[in-house]
Coordinates of C-alpha atoms and ligand atoms in Angstrom, one line a residue:
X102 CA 0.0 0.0 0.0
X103 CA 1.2 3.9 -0.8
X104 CA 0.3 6.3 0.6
X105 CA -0.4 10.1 -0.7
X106 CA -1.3 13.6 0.3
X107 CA -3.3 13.8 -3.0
X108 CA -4.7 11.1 -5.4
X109 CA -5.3 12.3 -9.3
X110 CA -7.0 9.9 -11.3
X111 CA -6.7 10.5 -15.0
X112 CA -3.4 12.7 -15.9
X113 CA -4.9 14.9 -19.2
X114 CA -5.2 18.3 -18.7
X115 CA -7.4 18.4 -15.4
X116 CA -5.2 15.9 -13.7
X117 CA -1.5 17.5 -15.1
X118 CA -3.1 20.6 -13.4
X119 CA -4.5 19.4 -10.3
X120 CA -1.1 17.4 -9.9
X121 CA 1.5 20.7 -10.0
X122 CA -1.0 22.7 -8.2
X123 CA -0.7 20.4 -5.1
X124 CA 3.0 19.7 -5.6
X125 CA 3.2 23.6 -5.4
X126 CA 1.2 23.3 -2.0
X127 CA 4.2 21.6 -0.6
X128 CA 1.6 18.0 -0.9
X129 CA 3.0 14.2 -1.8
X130 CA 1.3 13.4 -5.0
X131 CA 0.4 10.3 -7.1
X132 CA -1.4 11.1 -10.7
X133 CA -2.3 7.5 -11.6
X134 CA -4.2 7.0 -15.7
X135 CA -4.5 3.7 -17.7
X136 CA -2.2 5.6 -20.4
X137 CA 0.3 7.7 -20.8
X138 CA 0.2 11.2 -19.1
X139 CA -1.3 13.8 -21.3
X140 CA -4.9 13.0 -22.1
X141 CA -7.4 13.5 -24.7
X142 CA -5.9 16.8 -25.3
X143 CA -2.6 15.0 -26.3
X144 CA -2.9 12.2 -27.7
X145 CA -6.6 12.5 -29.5
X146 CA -7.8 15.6 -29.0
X147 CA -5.8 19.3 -29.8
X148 CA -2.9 18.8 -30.5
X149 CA -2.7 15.7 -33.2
X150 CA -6.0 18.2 -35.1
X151 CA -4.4 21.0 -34.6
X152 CA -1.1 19.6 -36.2
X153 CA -3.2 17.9 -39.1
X154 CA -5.2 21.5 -39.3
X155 CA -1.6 22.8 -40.1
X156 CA -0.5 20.8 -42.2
X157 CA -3.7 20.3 -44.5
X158 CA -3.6 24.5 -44.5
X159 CA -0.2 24.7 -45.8
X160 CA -0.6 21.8 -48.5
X161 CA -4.5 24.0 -49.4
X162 CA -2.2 27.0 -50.3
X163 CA 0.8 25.2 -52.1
X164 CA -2.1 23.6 -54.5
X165 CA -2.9 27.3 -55.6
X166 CA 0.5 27.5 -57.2
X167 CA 1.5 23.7 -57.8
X168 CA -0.2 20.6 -58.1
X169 CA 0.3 18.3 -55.2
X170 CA -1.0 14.7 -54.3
X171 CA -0.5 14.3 -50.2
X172 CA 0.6 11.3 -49.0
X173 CA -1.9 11.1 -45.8
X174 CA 0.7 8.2 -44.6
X175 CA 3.6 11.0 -44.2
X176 CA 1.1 13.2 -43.0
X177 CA 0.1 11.1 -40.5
X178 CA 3.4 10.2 -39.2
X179 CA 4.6 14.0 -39.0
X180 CA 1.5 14.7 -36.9
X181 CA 2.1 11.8 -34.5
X182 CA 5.7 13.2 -34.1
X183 CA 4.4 16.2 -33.0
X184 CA 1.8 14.6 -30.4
X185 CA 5.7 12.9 -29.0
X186 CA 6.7 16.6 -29.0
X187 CA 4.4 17.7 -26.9
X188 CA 4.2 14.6 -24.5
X189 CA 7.7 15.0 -23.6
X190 CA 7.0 17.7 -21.8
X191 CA 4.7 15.9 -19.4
X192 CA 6.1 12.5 -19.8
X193 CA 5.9 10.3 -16.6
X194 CA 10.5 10.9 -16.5
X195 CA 9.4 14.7 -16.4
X196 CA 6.7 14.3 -13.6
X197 CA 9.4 12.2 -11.9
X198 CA 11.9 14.7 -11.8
X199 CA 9.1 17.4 -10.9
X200 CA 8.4 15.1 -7.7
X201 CA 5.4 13.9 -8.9
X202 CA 4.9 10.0 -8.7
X203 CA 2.9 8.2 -11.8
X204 CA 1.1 4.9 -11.4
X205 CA -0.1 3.6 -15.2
X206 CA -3.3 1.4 -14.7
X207 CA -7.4 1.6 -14.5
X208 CA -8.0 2.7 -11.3
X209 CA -11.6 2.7 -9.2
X210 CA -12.9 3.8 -5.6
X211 CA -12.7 1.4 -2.8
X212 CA -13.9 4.3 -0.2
X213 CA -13.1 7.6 0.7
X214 CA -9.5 7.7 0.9
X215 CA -8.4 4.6 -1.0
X216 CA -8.1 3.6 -4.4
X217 CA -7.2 0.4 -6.5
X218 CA -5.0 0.5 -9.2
X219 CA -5.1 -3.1 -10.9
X220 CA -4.6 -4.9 -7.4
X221 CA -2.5 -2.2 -6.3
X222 CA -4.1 -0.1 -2.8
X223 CA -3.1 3.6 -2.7
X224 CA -4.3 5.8 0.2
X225 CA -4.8 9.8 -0.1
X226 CA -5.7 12.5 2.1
X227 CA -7.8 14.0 -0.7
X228 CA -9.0 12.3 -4.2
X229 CA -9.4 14.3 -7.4
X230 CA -11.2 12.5 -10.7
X231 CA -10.2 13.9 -13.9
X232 CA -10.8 10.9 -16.2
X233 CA -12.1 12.9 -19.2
X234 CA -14.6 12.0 -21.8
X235 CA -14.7 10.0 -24.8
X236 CA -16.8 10.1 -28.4
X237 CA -20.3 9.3 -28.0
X238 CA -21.0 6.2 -30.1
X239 CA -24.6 7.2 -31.4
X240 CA -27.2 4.4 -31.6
X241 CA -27.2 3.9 -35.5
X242 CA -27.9 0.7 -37.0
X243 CA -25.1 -1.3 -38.5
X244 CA -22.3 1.0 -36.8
X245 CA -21.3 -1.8 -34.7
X246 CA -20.2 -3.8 -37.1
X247 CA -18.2 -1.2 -39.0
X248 CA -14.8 -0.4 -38.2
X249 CA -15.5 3.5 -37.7
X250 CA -13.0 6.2 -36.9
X251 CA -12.6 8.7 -33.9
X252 CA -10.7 11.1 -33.1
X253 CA -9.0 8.4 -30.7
X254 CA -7.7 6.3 -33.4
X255 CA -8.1 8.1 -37.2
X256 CA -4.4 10.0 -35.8
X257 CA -2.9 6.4 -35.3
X258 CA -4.0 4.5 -38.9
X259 CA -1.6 4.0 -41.1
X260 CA -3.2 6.6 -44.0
X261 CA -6.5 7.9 -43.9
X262 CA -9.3 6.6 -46.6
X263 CA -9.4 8.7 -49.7
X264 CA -13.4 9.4 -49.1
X265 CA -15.2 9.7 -45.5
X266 CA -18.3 10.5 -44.2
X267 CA -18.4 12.9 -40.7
X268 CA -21.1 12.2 -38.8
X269 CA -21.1 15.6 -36.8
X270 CA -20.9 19.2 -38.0
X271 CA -20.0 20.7 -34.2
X272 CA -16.3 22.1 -33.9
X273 CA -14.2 18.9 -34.2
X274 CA -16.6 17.2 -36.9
X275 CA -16.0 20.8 -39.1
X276 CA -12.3 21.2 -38.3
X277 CA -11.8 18.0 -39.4
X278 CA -14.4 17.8 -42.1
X279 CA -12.4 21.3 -43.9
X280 CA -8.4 19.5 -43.3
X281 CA -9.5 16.3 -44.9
X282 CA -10.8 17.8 -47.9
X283 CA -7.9 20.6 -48.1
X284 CA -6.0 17.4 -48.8
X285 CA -8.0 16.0 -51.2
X286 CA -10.2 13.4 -49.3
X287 CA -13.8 13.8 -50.7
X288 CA -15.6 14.4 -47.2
X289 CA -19.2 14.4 -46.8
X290 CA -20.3 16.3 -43.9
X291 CA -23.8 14.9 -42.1
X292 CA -25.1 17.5 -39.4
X293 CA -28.8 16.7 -37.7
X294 CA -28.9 20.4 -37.2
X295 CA -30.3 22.7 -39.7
X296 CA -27.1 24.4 -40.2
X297 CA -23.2 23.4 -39.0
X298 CA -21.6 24.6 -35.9
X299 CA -25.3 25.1 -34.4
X300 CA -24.5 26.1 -31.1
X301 CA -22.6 29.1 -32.6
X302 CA -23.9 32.7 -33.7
X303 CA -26.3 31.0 -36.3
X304 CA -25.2 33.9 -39.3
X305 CA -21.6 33.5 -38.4
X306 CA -21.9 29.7 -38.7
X307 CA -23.9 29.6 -41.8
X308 CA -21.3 31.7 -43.1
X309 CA -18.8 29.1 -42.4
X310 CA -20.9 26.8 -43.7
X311 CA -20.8 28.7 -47.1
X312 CA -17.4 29.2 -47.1
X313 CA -16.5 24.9 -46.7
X314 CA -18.9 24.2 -49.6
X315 CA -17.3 26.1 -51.3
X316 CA -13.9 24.9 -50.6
X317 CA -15.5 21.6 -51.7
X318 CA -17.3 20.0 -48.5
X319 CA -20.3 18.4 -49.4
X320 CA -22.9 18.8 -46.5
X321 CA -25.8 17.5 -45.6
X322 CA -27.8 19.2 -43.0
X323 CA -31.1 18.9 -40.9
X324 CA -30.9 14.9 -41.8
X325 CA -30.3 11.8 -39.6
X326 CA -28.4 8.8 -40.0
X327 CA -30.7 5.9 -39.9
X328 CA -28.3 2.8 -41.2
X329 CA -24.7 1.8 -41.9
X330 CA -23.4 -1.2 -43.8
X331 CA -20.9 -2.5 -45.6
X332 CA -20.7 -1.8 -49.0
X333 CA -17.6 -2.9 -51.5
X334 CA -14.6 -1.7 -50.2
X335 CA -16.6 0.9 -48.0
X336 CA -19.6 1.8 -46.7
X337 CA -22.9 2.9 -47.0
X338 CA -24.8 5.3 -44.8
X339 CA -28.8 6.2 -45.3
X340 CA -29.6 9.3 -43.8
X341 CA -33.3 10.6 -43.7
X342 CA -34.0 14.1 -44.8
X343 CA -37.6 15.7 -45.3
X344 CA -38.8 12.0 -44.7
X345 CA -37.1 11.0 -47.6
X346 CA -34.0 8.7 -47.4
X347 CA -30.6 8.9 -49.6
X348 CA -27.7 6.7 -49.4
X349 CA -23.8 8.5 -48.8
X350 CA -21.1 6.3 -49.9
X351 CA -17.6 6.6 -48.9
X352 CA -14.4 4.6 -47.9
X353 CA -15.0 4.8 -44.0
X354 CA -16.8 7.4 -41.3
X355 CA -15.6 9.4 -38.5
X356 CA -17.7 9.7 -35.4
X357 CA -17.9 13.2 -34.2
X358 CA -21.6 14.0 -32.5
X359 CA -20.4 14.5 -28.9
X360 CA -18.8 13.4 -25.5
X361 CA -20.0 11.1 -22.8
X362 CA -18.2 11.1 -19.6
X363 CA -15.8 8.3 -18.1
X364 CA -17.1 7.5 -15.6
X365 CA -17.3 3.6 -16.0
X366 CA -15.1 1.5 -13.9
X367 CA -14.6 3.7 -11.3
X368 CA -17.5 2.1 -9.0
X369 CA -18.9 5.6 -7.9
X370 CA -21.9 3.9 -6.7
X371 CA -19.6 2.0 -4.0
X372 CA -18.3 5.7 -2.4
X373 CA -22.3 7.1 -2.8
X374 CA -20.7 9.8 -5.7
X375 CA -23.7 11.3 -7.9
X376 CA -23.9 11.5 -12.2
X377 CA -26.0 11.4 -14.5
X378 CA -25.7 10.9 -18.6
X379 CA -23.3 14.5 -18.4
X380 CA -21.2 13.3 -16.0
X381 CA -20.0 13.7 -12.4
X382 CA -22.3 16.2 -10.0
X383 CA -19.9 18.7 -8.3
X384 CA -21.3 21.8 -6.3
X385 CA -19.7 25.2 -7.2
X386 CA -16.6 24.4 -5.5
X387 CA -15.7 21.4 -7.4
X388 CA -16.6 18.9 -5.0
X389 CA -19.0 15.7 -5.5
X390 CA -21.1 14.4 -3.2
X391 CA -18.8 12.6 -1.7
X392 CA -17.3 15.2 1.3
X393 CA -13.2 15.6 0.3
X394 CA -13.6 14.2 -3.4
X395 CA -13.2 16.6 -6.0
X396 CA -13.8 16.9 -9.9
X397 CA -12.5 18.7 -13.0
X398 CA -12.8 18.8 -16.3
X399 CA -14.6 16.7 -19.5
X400 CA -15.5 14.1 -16.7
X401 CA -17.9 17.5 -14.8
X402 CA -18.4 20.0 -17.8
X403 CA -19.9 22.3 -18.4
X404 CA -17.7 23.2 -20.7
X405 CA -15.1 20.8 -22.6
X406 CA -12.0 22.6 -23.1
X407 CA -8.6 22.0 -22.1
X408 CA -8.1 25.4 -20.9
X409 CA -11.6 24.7 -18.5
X410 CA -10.3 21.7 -17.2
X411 CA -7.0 23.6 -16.1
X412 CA -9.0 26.8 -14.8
X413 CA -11.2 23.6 -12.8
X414 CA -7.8 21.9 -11.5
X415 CA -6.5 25.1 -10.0
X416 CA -9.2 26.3 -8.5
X417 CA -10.1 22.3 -6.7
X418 CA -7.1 22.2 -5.3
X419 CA -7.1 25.4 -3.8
X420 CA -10.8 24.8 -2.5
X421 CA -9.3 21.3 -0.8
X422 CA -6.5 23.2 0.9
X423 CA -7.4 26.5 1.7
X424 CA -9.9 28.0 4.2
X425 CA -10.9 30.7 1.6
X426 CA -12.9 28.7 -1.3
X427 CA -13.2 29.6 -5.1
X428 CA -16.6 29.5 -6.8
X429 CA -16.6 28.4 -10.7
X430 CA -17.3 31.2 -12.4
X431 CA -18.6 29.7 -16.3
X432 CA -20.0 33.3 -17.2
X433 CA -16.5 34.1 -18.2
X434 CA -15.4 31.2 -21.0
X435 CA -14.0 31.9 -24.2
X436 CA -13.0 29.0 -26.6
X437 CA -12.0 29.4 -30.6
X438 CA -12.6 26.7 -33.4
X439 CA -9.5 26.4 -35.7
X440 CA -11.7 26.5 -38.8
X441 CA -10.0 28.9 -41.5
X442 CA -11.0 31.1 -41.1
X443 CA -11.1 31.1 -37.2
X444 CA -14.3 30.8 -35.0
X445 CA -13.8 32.6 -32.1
X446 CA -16.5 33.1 -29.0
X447 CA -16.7 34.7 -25.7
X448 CA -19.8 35.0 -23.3
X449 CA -23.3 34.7 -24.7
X450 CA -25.0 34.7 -28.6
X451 CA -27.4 37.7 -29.5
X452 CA -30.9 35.5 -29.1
X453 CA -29.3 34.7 -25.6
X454 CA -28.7 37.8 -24.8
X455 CA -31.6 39.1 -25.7
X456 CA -33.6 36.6 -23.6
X457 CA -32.0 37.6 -20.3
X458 CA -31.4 41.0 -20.9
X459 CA -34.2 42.5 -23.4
X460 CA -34.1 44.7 -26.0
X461 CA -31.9 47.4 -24.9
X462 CA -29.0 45.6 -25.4
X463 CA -26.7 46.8 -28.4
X464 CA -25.4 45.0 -31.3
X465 CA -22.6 45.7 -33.4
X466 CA -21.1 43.8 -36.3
X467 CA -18.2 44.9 -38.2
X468 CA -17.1 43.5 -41.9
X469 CA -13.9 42.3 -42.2
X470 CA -14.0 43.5 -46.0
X471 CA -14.0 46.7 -44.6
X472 CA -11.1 46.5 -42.5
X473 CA -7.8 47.3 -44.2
X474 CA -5.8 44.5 -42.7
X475 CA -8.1 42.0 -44.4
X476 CA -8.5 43.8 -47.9
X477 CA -4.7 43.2 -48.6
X478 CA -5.8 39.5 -48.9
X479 CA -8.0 38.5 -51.7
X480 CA -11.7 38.6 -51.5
X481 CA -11.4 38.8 -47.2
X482 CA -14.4 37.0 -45.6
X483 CA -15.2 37.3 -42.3
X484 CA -17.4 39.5 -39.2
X485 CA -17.3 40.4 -35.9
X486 CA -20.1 40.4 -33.8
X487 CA -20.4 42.1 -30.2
X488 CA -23.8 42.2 -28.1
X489 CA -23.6 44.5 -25.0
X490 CA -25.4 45.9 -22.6
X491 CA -26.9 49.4 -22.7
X492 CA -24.0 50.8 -20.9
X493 CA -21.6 49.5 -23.6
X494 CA -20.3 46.5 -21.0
X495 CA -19.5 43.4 -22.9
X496 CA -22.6 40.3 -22.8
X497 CA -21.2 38.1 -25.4
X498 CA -19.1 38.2 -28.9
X499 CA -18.2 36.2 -31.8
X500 CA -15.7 36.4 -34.5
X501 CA -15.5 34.7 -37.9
X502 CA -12.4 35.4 -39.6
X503 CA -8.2 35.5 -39.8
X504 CA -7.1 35.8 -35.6
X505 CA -10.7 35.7 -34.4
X506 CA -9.0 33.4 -31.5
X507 CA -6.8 36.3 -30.5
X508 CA -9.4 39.3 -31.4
X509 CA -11.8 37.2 -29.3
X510 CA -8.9 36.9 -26.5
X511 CA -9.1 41.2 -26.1
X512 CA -12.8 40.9 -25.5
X513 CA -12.3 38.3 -23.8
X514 CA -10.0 40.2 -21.3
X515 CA -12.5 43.5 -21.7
X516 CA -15.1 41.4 -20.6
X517 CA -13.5 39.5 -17.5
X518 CA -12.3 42.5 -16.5
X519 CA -15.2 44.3 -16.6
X520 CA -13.8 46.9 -18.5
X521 CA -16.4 48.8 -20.6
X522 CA -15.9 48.8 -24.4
X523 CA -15.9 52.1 -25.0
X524 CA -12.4 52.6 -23.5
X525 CA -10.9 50.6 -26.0
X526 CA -11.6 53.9 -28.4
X527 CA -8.8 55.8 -26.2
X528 CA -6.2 52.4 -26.9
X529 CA -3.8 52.9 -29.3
X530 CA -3.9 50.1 -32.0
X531 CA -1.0 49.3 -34.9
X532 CA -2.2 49.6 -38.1
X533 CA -2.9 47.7 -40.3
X534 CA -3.9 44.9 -37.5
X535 CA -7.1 42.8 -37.3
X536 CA -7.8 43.6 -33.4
X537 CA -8.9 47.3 -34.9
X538 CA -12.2 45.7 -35.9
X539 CA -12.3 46.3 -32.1
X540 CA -11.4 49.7 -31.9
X541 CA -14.0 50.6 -35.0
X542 CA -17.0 48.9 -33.1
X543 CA -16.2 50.4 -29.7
X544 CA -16.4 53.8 -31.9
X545 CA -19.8 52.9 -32.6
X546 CA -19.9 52.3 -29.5
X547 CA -18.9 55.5 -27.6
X548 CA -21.1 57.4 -30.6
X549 CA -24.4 55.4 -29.7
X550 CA -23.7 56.1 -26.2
X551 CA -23.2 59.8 -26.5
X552 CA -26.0 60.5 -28.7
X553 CA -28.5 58.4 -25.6
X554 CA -27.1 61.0 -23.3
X555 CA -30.1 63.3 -22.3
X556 CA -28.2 66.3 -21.9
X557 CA -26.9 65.7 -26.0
X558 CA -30.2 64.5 -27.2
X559 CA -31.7 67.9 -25.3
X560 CA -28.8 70.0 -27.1
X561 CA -29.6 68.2 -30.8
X562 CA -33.2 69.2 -30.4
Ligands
FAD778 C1 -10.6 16.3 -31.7 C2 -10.5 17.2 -30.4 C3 -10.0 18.4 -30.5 C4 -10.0 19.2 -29.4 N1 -9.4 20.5 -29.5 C5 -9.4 21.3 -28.4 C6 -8.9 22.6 -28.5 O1 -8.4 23.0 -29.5 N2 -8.9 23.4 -27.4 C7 -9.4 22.9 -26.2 O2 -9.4 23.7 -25.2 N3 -9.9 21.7 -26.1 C8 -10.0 20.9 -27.2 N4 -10.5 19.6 -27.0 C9 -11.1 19.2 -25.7 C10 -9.9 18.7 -24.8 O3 -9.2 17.7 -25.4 C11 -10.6 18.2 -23.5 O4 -11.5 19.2 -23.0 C12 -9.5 18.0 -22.4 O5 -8.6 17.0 -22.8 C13 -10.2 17.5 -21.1 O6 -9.2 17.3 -20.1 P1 -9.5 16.3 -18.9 O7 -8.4 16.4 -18.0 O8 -10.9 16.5 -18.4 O9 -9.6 14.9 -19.6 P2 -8.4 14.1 -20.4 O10 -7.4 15.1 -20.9 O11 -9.1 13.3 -21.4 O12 -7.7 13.2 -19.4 C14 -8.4 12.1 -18.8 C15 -7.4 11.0 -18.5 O13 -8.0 10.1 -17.6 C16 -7.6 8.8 -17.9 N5 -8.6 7.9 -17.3 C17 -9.9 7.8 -17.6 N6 -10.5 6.9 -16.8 C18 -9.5 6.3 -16.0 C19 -9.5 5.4 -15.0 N7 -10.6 4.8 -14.6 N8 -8.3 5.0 -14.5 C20 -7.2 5.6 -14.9 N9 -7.1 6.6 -15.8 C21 -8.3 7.0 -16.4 C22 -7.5 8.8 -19.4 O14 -6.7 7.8 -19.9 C23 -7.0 10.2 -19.7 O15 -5.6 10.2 -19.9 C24 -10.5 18.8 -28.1 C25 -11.1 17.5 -28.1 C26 -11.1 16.7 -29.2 C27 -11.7 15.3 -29.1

């Protein structure tokens, strides 16, 4: 039996977090995970479809000048080097050296303070679960017999098919979707939604929408898939649209229509620890129902980003060591879709905004055909959005276009800070940059503003 200060199980990016947050509390600590540290985000998840992204970009804008054939086997192998890249700085010799001890196995509760690790007993003062999520496996049938792809395993094939179907238009199912055909693989995007990227600022993501069919995606939307089977060397999927059905062939299919916690396996019933089909039941401060047990990340939600699960770690250990306790704050999340362009959102859509707070709130959008930065590149396409309130104080924002994940990281930082928009009109921007889309709203802005001022609308009359 060892014993620990602090249990993590699950080492992604909830659990790396958790584990150097307590080591920096002066705690012994024990991250334990079935594979290698590093997670979803890793291994499956950002970094492998961001490298892919990359690559599938820079191949998309050689083709305009020469014609290339990409060999998805090299392309493959380069992005898996860069997934080795990144784990080694986290590898378990790292943590090692950083003090932190690393148990590889599938671990589960016994009580309390104790945990089994394939036979092995380890005891902790306080337990953290960070065990992610994986791809929801939707009930369609036929998939079971189909050797389907997810982001789990379509990085680790030795080439990827030369048609596929992806089932899913949210962020991963369109990053995706736009890389693979950028490299020539005919992709046919289903979506049940009636437009892509639905949780989105619905003209922003019909936009993008747009812009992929037109780059060649071919995609199917307000339609479900009802069957899969094997067909020749591929498959065959029916989806239903309008009550009528139509058959989608391709090589193979990748599964992209959501998470579902892991929770399995780690007998939560046993230590009286609530879920449901989202995942583990913490209050505000992190902690399940289970007095001294904390959770983070994919595994609680709400949100399933990387950088939540980090903001989560930090702020459960503190809660579990200090007197003064941190409340989750998830009014103040920002994330960015690496489609090209960029999808970039912070705080709440227009139609939400305008169901808690009314019509008084203000709206601005901004072309980036009319900003100068954009115009020096052919035919520019993108907008930014901004809802706020009647004061000029940031609700919500979103951003199609070149850098909307850093032009939505300066509202972002406006908007946690609770710094009112207007001011940005005073900050001095380079030109030509993209952030002045910012500075030419919040003009708008301080305009709107003035002319509401009683004492100016008395002096116009
Ligand atoms: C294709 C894709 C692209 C993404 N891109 C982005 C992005 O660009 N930006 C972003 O912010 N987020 C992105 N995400 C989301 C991000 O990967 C996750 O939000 C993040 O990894 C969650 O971290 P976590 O610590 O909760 O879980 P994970 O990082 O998944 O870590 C959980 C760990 O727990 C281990 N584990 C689970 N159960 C057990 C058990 N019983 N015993 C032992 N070990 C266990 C697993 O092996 C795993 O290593 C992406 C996800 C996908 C799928």
């Amino acid at each position: 039996m060892k014993k620990f200060n602090v249990a993590v199980i699950g080492a992604g990016a909830g659990g790396l977090t958790i584990g150097y947050t307590a080591k920096g509390f002066n705690k012994t600590v024990v991250l334990i995970d079935k594979n290698r540290p590093g997670g979803e985000c890793t291994f499956g998840g950002c970094v492998p479809s961001k490298a892919f992204i990359n690559i599938a970009n820079h191949i998309y804008k050689a083709k305009e000048y020469i014609n290339i054939v990409p060999n998805t086997e090299d392309i493959l192998k380069k992005v898996r080097e860069v997934v080795e890249s990144v784990y080694e700085a986290k590898s378990i010799e790292v943590l090692k050296k950083d003090g932190i001890d690393y148990i590889n196995g599938f671990c589960k509760f016994i009580d309390k303070n104790t945990l089994e690790v394939e036979g092995e007993i380890i005891k902790a003062d306080k337990i953290f679960i960070a065990t992610g999520s994986s791809p929801k496996i939707p009930p369609i049938n036929g998939l079971d017999k189909i050797d389907y792809l997810t982001n789990e395993n379509i990085f680790y094939k030795d080439k990827l098919p030369k048609s596929i179907i992806v089932l899913g238009g949210g962020s991963i199912g369109v990053e995706l979707s736009q890389a693979m055909n950028r490299i020539g693989i005919e992709v046919y995007l289903i979506e049940k939604n009636p437009y892509i990227m639905y949780k989105e600022e619905g003209e922003l993501s019909k936009s993008l929408e747009e812009i992929l069919r037109k780059e060649g995606v071919n995609i199917y939307t307000s339609c479900n898939a009802k069957n899969i089977e094997k067909y020749k060397d591929g498959i065959k999927l029916t989806i239903e649209k309008n009550n009528k059905e139509e058959n989608i062939y391709s090589e193979n299919i990748l599964i992209a229509v959501g998470r579902v916690p892991n929770i399995k396996g780690l007998e939560l019933e046993k230590v009286n620890i609530d879920y449901d089909l989202k995942g583990i039941k913490v209050n505000e401060y992190l902690e399940t129902s289970l007095k001294g047990v904390y959770a983070v990340g994919d595994v609680v939600g709400p949100y399933l980003f990387s950088h939540m699960a980090n903001v989560q770690g930090i702020a459960a250990v503190k809660n579990a060591s200090l007197p003064i306790k941190e409340k989750m704050d998830y009014s103040k999340v920002a994330w960015c879709t690496l489609s090209e362009p960029e999808f970039g959102r912070a705080g709440l859509r227009e139609d939400e905004a305008r169901k808690i707070y009314g019509d008084s709130i203000r709206v601005y959008v901004e072309d980036y055909k009319d900003l100068d930065r954009a115009k020096f590149k052919n035919n520019p396409k993108g907008r930014a959005k901004v809802i706020c309130d009647k004061k000029g104080y940031i609700l919500g924002a979103s951003v199609l276009g070149d850098r909307a994940g850093e032009i939505i990281s300066e509202i972002q930082t406006l908007k946690s800070l609770g710094i009112n928009l207007k001011k940005l009109t005073k900050v001095i921007h380079p030109y030509p940059s993209y952030s002045e889309i910012l500075v030419k709203i919040s003009k708008k802005l301080y305009v709107d503003t003035l002319l509401d001022n009683p004492f100016i609308k008395a002096f116009k009359r």
